[in-house]
PDB file of C-alpha atoms in Angstrom:
ATOM      1  CA  MET A   1      48.144  98.740 -42.551  1.00 63.00           C
ATOM      2  CA  ALA A   2      50.479  98.624 -45.533  1.00 78.00           C
ATOM      3  CA  SER A   3      49.096  97.471 -48.850  1.00 94.00           C
ATOM      4  CA  ILE A   4      49.895  93.900 -49.834  1.00 96.00           C
ATOM      5  CA  ILE A   5      51.196  92.946 -53.266  1.00 97.00           C
ATOM      6  CA  LEU A   6      51.658  89.465 -54.654  1.00 98.00           C
ATOM      7  CA  ALA A   7      54.706  89.645 -56.933  1.00 98.00           C
ATOM      8  CA  SER A   8      53.391  87.137 -59.434  1.00 96.00           C
ATOM      9  CA  SER A   9      51.479  86.740 -62.653  1.00 92.00           C
ATOM     10  CA  SER A  10      50.344  83.252 -61.589  1.00 91.00           C
ATOM     11  CA  PRO A  11      46.579  82.847 -61.325  1.00 91.00           C
ATOM     12  CA  TYR A  12      47.209  79.757 -59.165  1.00 90.00           C
ATOM     13  CA  ARG A  13      49.150  81.725 -56.553  1.00 95.00           C
ATOM     14  CA  ALA A  14      46.557  84.508 -56.536  1.00 96.00           C
ATOM     15  CA  GLU A  15      43.784  81.965 -56.002  1.00 95.00           C
ATOM     16  CA  LEU A  16      45.696  80.412 -53.101  1.00 96.00           C
ATOM     17  CA  LEU A  17      46.397  83.793 -51.480  1.00 96.00           C
ATOM     18  CA  ARG A  18      42.674  84.623 -51.596  1.00 96.00           C
ATOM     19  CA  ARG A  19      42.174  81.769 -49.110  1.00 94.00           C
ATOM     20  CA  LEU A  20      43.836  83.901 -46.416  1.00 92.00           C
ATOM     21  CA  GLN A  21      41.104  86.522 -46.946  1.00 91.00           C
ATOM     22  CA  ILE A  22      43.460  89.482 -47.152  1.00 91.00           C
ATOM     23  CA  ASP A  23      43.214  92.298 -49.664  1.00 94.00           C
ATOM     24  CA  PHE A  24      46.033  92.323 -52.189  1.00 96.00           C
ATOM     25  CA  THR A  25      46.949  93.296 -55.707  1.00 97.00           C
ATOM     26  CA  THR A  26      49.222  91.475 -58.107  1.00 98.00           C
ATOM     27  CA  ILE A  27      52.178  92.804 -60.036  1.00 98.00           C
ATOM     28  CA  ALA A  28      54.319  90.621 -62.280  1.00 96.00           C
ATOM     29  CA  PRO A  29      57.980  90.919 -61.299  1.00 97.00           C
ATOM     30  CA  ASN A  30      60.573  91.372 -64.007  1.00 93.00           C
ATOM     31  CA  ILE A  31      63.566  89.249 -63.029  1.00 96.00           C
ATOM     32  CA  ASP A  32      65.937  86.833 -64.713  1.00 94.00           C
ATOM     33  CA  GLU A  33      64.864  83.341 -63.643  1.00 92.00           C
ATOM     34  CA  THR A  34      67.931  81.563 -65.021  1.00 92.00           C
ATOM     35  CA  ARG A  35      69.314  78.987 -62.625  1.00 91.00           C
ATOM     36  CA  ARG A  36      72.872  79.716 -61.536  1.00 94.00           C
ATOM     37  CA  PRO A  37      75.599  77.055 -61.688  1.00 94.00           C
ATOM     38  CA  GLY A  38      75.659  74.935 -58.550  1.00 92.00           C
ATOM     39  CA  GLU A  39      72.336  76.146 -57.177  1.00 93.00           C
ATOM     40  CA  THR A  40      70.354  73.461 -55.400  1.00 94.00           C
ATOM     41  CA  PRO A  41      66.608  73.453 -56.046  1.00 94.00           C
ATOM     42  CA  GLU A  42      66.002  75.038 -52.631  1.00 96.00           C
ATOM     43  CA  THR A  43      68.677  77.711 -53.070  1.00 96.00           C
ATOM     44  CA  TYR A  44      67.307  78.457 -56.535  1.00 96.00           C
ATOM     45  CA  VAL A  45      63.659  78.955 -55.524  1.00 96.00           C
ATOM     46  CA  ARG A  46      64.581  80.849 -52.353  1.00 98.00           C
ATOM     47  CA  ARG A  47      66.644  83.266 -54.443  1.00 98.00           C
ATOM     48  CA  LEU A  48      63.872  83.729 -57.006  1.00 97.00           C
ATOM     49  CA  ALA A  49      61.200  84.288 -54.346  1.00 98.00           C
ATOM     50  CA  ARG A  50      63.437  86.886 -52.680  1.00 98.00           C
ATOM     51  CA  GLU A  51      64.278  88.593 -55.994  1.00 98.00           C
ATOM     52  CA  LYS A  52      60.614  88.743 -57.033  1.00 98.00           C
ATOM     53  CA  ALA A  53      59.637  90.378 -53.745  1.00 97.00           C
ATOM     54  CA  ALA A  54      62.586  92.790 -53.913  1.00 97.00           C
ATOM     55  CA  ALA A  55      61.913  93.763 -57.541  1.00 97.00           C
ATOM     56  CA  VAL A  56      58.320  94.759 -56.849  1.00 97.00           C
ATOM     57  CA  ALA A  57      59.184  96.328 -53.458  1.00 96.00           C
ATOM     58  CA  ALA A  58      61.698  98.612 -55.186  1.00 95.00           C
ATOM     59  CA  ASP A  59      58.786 100.336 -56.947  1.00 95.00           C
ATOM     60  CA  HIS A  60      56.403 100.020 -53.959  1.00 96.00           C
ATOM     61  CA  PRO A  61      58.556 100.650 -50.863  1.00 94.00           C
ATOM     62  CA  ARG A  62      55.629 100.974 -48.454  1.00 94.00           C
ATOM     63  CA  ALA A  63      53.942  97.713 -49.465  1.00 96.00           C
ATOM     64  CA  VAL A  64      54.270  94.264 -47.993  1.00 97.00           C
ATOM     65  CA  VAL A  65      55.359  92.249 -51.025  1.00 98.00           C
ATOM     66  CA  ILE A  66      55.033  88.489 -51.324  1.00 98.00           C
ATOM     67  CA  GLY A  67      57.202  86.592 -53.798  1.00 98.00           C
ATOM     68  CA  SER A  68      57.160  82.884 -54.500  1.00 97.00           C
ATOM     69  CA  ASP A  69      58.747  80.341 -56.784  1.00 95.00           C
ATOM     70  CA  GLN A  70      58.702  76.587 -57.284  1.00 94.00           C
ATOM     71  CA  CYS A  71      60.677  73.930 -59.080  1.00 92.00           C
ATOM     72  CA  SER A  72      60.357  70.178 -59.530  1.00 93.00           C
ATOM     73  CA  GLU A  73      63.266  67.767 -59.428  1.00 95.00           C
ATOM     74  CA  CYS A  74      63.280  64.240 -60.836  1.00 95.00           C
ATOM     75  CA  ARG A  75      66.386  62.052 -60.945  1.00 92.00           C
ATOM     76  CA  GLY A  76      68.571  65.062 -60.208  1.00 89.00           C
ATOM     77  CA  GLU A  77      67.147  67.135 -63.063  1.00 89.00           C
ATOM     78  CA  ILE A  78      65.170  70.333 -62.536  1.00 90.00           C
ATOM     79  CA  LEU A  79      61.851  70.227 -64.355  1.00 87.00           C
ATOM     80  CA  GLY A  80      60.694  73.740 -65.135  1.00 84.00           C
ATOM     81  CA  LYS A  81      57.576  74.901 -66.897  1.00 88.00           C
ATOM     82  CA  PRO A  82      57.469  72.859 -70.093  1.00 94.00           C
ATOM     83  CA  GLY A  83      55.996  75.532 -72.336  1.00 94.00           C
ATOM     84  CA  THR A  84      55.174  73.051 -75.109  1.00 97.00           C
ATOM     85  CA  VAL A  85      53.128  69.877 -75.386  1.00 97.00           C
ATOM     86  CA  GLU A  86      56.212  67.889 -76.431  1.00 97.00           C
ATOM     87  CA  ARG A  87      58.248  69.022 -73.404  1.00 96.00           C
ATOM     88  CA  ALA A  88      55.299  68.333 -71.075  1.00 97.00           C
ATOM     89  CA  ILE A  89      55.030  64.772 -72.407  1.00 97.00           C
ATOM     90  CA  ASP A  90      58.806  64.279 -72.051  1.00 96.00           C
ATOM     91  CA  GLN A  91      58.760  65.547 -68.453  1.00 95.00           C
ATOM     92  CA  LEU A  92      55.900  63.248 -67.505  1.00 97.00           C
ATOM     93  CA  LEU A  93      57.523  60.270 -69.219  1.00 96.00           C
ATOM     94  CA  ALA A  94      60.650  60.937 -67.125  1.00 95.00           C
ATOM     95  CA  ALA A  95      58.531  61.181 -63.957  1.00 96.00           C
ATOM     96  CA  SER A  96      56.529  58.009 -64.639  1.00 97.00           C
ATOM     97  CA  GLY A  97      56.964  55.598 -61.715  1.00 97.00           C
ATOM     98  CA  GLN A  98      59.459  57.963 -60.086  1.00 97.00           C
ATOM     99  CA  PRO A  99      59.636  60.162 -57.008  1.00 97.00           C
ATOM    100  CA  VAL A 100      59.575  63.890 -57.768  1.00 96.00           C
ATOM    101  CA  THR A 101      60.472  66.557 -55.230  1.00 96.00           C
ATOM    102  CA  LEU A 102      58.886  69.970 -55.493  1.00 95.00           C
ATOM    103  CA  THR A 103      60.445  72.831 -53.587  1.00 96.00           C
ATOM    104  CA  THR A 104      58.297  75.916 -53.114  1.00 96.00           C
ATOM    105  CA  ALA A 105      59.677  79.090 -51.563  1.00 98.00           C
ATOM    106  CA  VAL A 106      57.831  82.144 -50.307  1.00 98.00           C
ATOM    107  CA  ALA A 107      59.339  85.513 -49.427  1.00 98.00           C
ATOM    108  CA  VAL A 108      57.782  88.459 -47.598  1.00 98.00           C
ATOM    109  CA  ASN A 109      59.208  91.954 -47.855  1.00 95.00           C
ATOM    110  CA  ASP A 110      58.580  93.892 -44.639  1.00 93.00           C
ATOM    111  CA  PRO A 111      58.638  97.617 -45.435  1.00 90.00           C
ATOM    112  CA  ALA A 112      58.927  98.571 -41.746  1.00 87.00           C
ATOM    113  CA  SER A 113      62.233  96.745 -41.279  1.00 90.00           C
ATOM    114  CA  GLY A 114      63.418  96.723 -44.878  1.00 88.00           C
ATOM    115  CA  HIS A 115      64.090  92.992 -44.595  1.00 92.00           C
ATOM    116  CA  ILE A 116      62.855  90.099 -46.706  1.00 94.00           C
ATOM    117  CA  GLU A 117      62.205  86.806 -44.950  1.00 96.00           C
ATOM    118  CA  VAL A 118      62.093  83.575 -46.917  1.00 98.00           C
ATOM    119  CA  ASP A 119      60.881  80.072 -46.149  1.00 97.00           C
ATOM    120  CA  ALA A 120      60.649  76.936 -48.287  1.00 98.00           C
ATOM    121  CA  VAL A 121      58.510  73.809 -48.228  1.00 97.00           C
ATOM    122  CA  THR A 122      59.348  70.482 -49.818  1.00 97.00           C
ATOM    123  CA  THR A 123      56.702  68.187 -51.279  1.00 97.00           C
ATOM    124  CA  ASP A 124      57.522  64.612 -52.259  1.00 97.00           C
ATOM    125  CA  VAL A 125      55.311  63.116 -54.940  1.00 96.00           C
ATOM    126  CA  ARG A 126      55.489  59.593 -56.313  1.00 97.00           C
ATOM    127  CA  PHE A 127      54.096  59.211 -59.809  1.00 97.00           C
ATOM    128  CA  ARG A 128      52.210  56.127 -60.931  1.00 97.00           C
ATOM    129  CA  ARG A 129      53.642  54.244 -63.890  1.00 98.00           C
ATOM    130  CA  LEU A 130      52.119  56.028 -66.843  1.00 97.00           C
ATOM    131  CA  ALA A 131      51.721  54.868 -70.420  1.00 97.00           C
ATOM    132  CA  ARG A 132      52.555  57.400 -73.110  1.00 97.00           C
ATOM    133  CA  ALA A 133      48.951  57.402 -74.340  1.00 97.00           C
ATOM    134  CA  ALA A 134      47.696  58.268 -70.833  1.00 96.00           C
ATOM    135  CA  ILE A 135      50.250  61.076 -70.564  1.00 97.00           C
ATOM    136  CA  GLU A 136      49.232  62.474 -73.944  1.00 98.00           C
ATOM    137  CA  ARG A 137      45.549  62.409 -72.911  1.00 97.00           C
ATOM    138  CA  TYR A 138      46.387  64.133 -69.654  1.00 97.00           C
ATOM    139  CA  VAL A 139      48.456  66.877 -71.321  1.00 97.00           C
ATOM    140  CA  HIS A 140      45.726  67.445 -73.922  1.00 97.00           C
ATOM    141  CA  THR A 141      43.033  67.649 -71.222  1.00 96.00           C
ATOM    142  CA  ASP A 142      44.756  69.658 -68.458  1.00 95.00           C
ATOM    143  CA  GLN A 143      47.187  71.722 -70.596  1.00 95.00           C
ATOM    144  CA  PRO A 144      49.840  71.960 -67.814  1.00 95.00           C
ATOM    145  CA  LEU A 145      52.293  73.874 -70.002  1.00 95.00           C
ATOM    146  CA  ASP A 146      52.777  76.666 -67.449  1.00 90.00           C
ATOM    147  CA  CYS A 147      53.296  74.354 -64.454  1.00 89.00           C
ATOM    148  CA  ALA A 148      56.648  73.225 -63.056  1.00 87.00           C
ATOM    149  CA  GLY A 149      56.886  69.497 -63.718  1.00 91.00           C
ATOM    150  CA  ALA A 150      54.033  69.532 -66.273  1.00 94.00           C
ATOM    151  CA  PHE A 151      51.153  68.745 -63.931  1.00 94.00           C
ATOM    152  CA  ARG A 152      48.313  70.561 -62.182  1.00 91.00           C
ATOM    153  CA  ALA A 153      47.773  68.958 -58.802  1.00 90.00           C
ATOM    154  CA  GLU A 154      44.650  71.096 -58.338  1.00 88.00           C
ATOM    155  CA  GLY A 155      43.236  69.595 -61.529  1.00 89.00           C
ATOM    156  CA  LEU A 156      43.398  66.209 -63.222  1.00 94.00           C
ATOM    157  CA  GLY A 157      47.120  66.001 -62.407  1.00 94.00           C
ATOM    158  CA  ILE A 158      46.259  64.554 -59.015  1.00 94.00           C
ATOM    159  CA  SER A 159      45.324  61.318 -60.841  1.00 95.00           C
ATOM    160  CA  LEU A 160      48.971  60.900 -61.918  1.00 97.00           C
ATOM    161  CA  PHE A 161      50.194  60.319 -58.366  1.00 96.00           C
ATOM    162  CA  GLU A 162      50.591  57.302 -56.117  1.00 97.00           C
ATOM    163  CA  SER A 163      51.332  59.427 -53.060  1.00 97.00           C
ATOM    164  CA  ILE A 164      52.059  62.923 -51.780  1.00 96.00           C
ATOM    165  CA  ARG A 165      54.011  63.840 -48.646  1.00 97.00           C
ATOM    166  CA  THR A 166      54.171  67.453 -47.510  1.00 96.00           C
ATOM    167  CA  ASP A 167      53.738  69.747 -44.535  1.00 95.00           C
ATOM    168  CA  ASP A 168      51.587  72.094 -46.631  1.00 96.00           C
ATOM    169  CA  PRO A 169      49.403  70.817 -49.498  1.00 94.00           C
ATOM    170  CA  ASN A 170      49.148  74.368 -50.879  1.00 95.00           C
ATOM    171  CA  ALA A 171      52.882  74.284 -51.630  1.00 96.00           C
ATOM    172  CA  LEU A 172      52.194  71.649 -54.262  1.00 93.00           C
ATOM    173  CA  ILE A 173      50.054  74.152 -56.162  1.00 92.00           C
ATOM    174  CA  GLY A 174      52.573  76.975 -55.821  1.00 92.00           C
ATOM    175  CA  LEU A 175      52.209  79.006 -52.610  1.00 97.00           C
ATOM    176  CA  PRO A 176      52.881  77.503 -49.163  1.00 97.00           C
ATOM    177  CA  LEU A 177      50.141  79.174 -47.140  1.00 97.00           C
ATOM    178  CA  ILE A 178      51.219  77.811 -43.755  1.00 96.00           C
ATOM    179  CA  ALA A 179      54.722  79.251 -44.141  1.00 97.00           C
ATOM    180  CA  LEU A 180      53.313  82.467 -45.613  1.00 97.00           C
ATOM    181  CA  ASN A 181      50.869  82.913 -42.741  1.00 95.00           C
ATOM    182  CA  GLN A 182      53.756  82.501 -40.279  1.00 94.00           C
ATOM    183  CA  LEU A 183      55.892  85.056 -42.145  1.00 95.00           C
ATOM    184  CA  LEU A 184      52.992  87.524 -42.268  1.00 94.00           C
ATOM    185  CA  GLY A 185      52.348  86.958 -38.555  1.00 91.00           C
ATOM    186  CA  ARG A 186      55.926  87.982 -37.755  1.00 90.00           C
ATOM    187  CA  ILE A 187      55.286  91.418 -39.235  1.00 89.00           C
ATOM    188  CA  GLY A 188      51.917  91.918 -37.603  1.00 85.00           C
ATOM    189  CA  ILE A 189      49.587  90.735 -40.342  1.00 85.00           C
ATOM    190  CA  ILE A 190      48.113  87.942 -38.267  1.00 68.00           C
ATOM    191  CA  ARG A 191      45.389  85.661 -39.534  1.00 59.00           C
ATOM    192  CA  PRO A 192      43.170  83.610 -37.217  1.00 58.00           C
TER     193      PRO A 192
END
């Protein structure tokens, strides 16, 4: 069996992939993640997932490489990783009482065929109405500065929501395991 590489530096994605009980290593891809003019959220994350898998596969042509990316959209605006406390607070203030759509893509490079297959999962989240003081406490406590949309659903961020609708709850955290398992199954890495 080919080695498996997760093209990511995300500890959240690595933790999710461990759930499938397959051996893998991680390598951070080096790609430009700038959104192109006119890209929809789905087109954007599909492209990034594909480019991450391709970038790592170029140096490891015999490996099955998994790439993934995610973005959040609120009121037509893409919410990336905030990076700072101030931006995290601003993103959560914008999301307060609003629906937010997260799109998470996963790509699998198949070294036998030379093809990369990509799938995407949409998660709809409705935020509770949040006071600024509650948002500031949350950001201070959970430190979601490296999370698209400024929340950690696997942590205290779950308390910010009224509802979640998705076909794969893992997509909310950053790696859609149902879609990934199906993609891996197509190339003979089948999980029970």
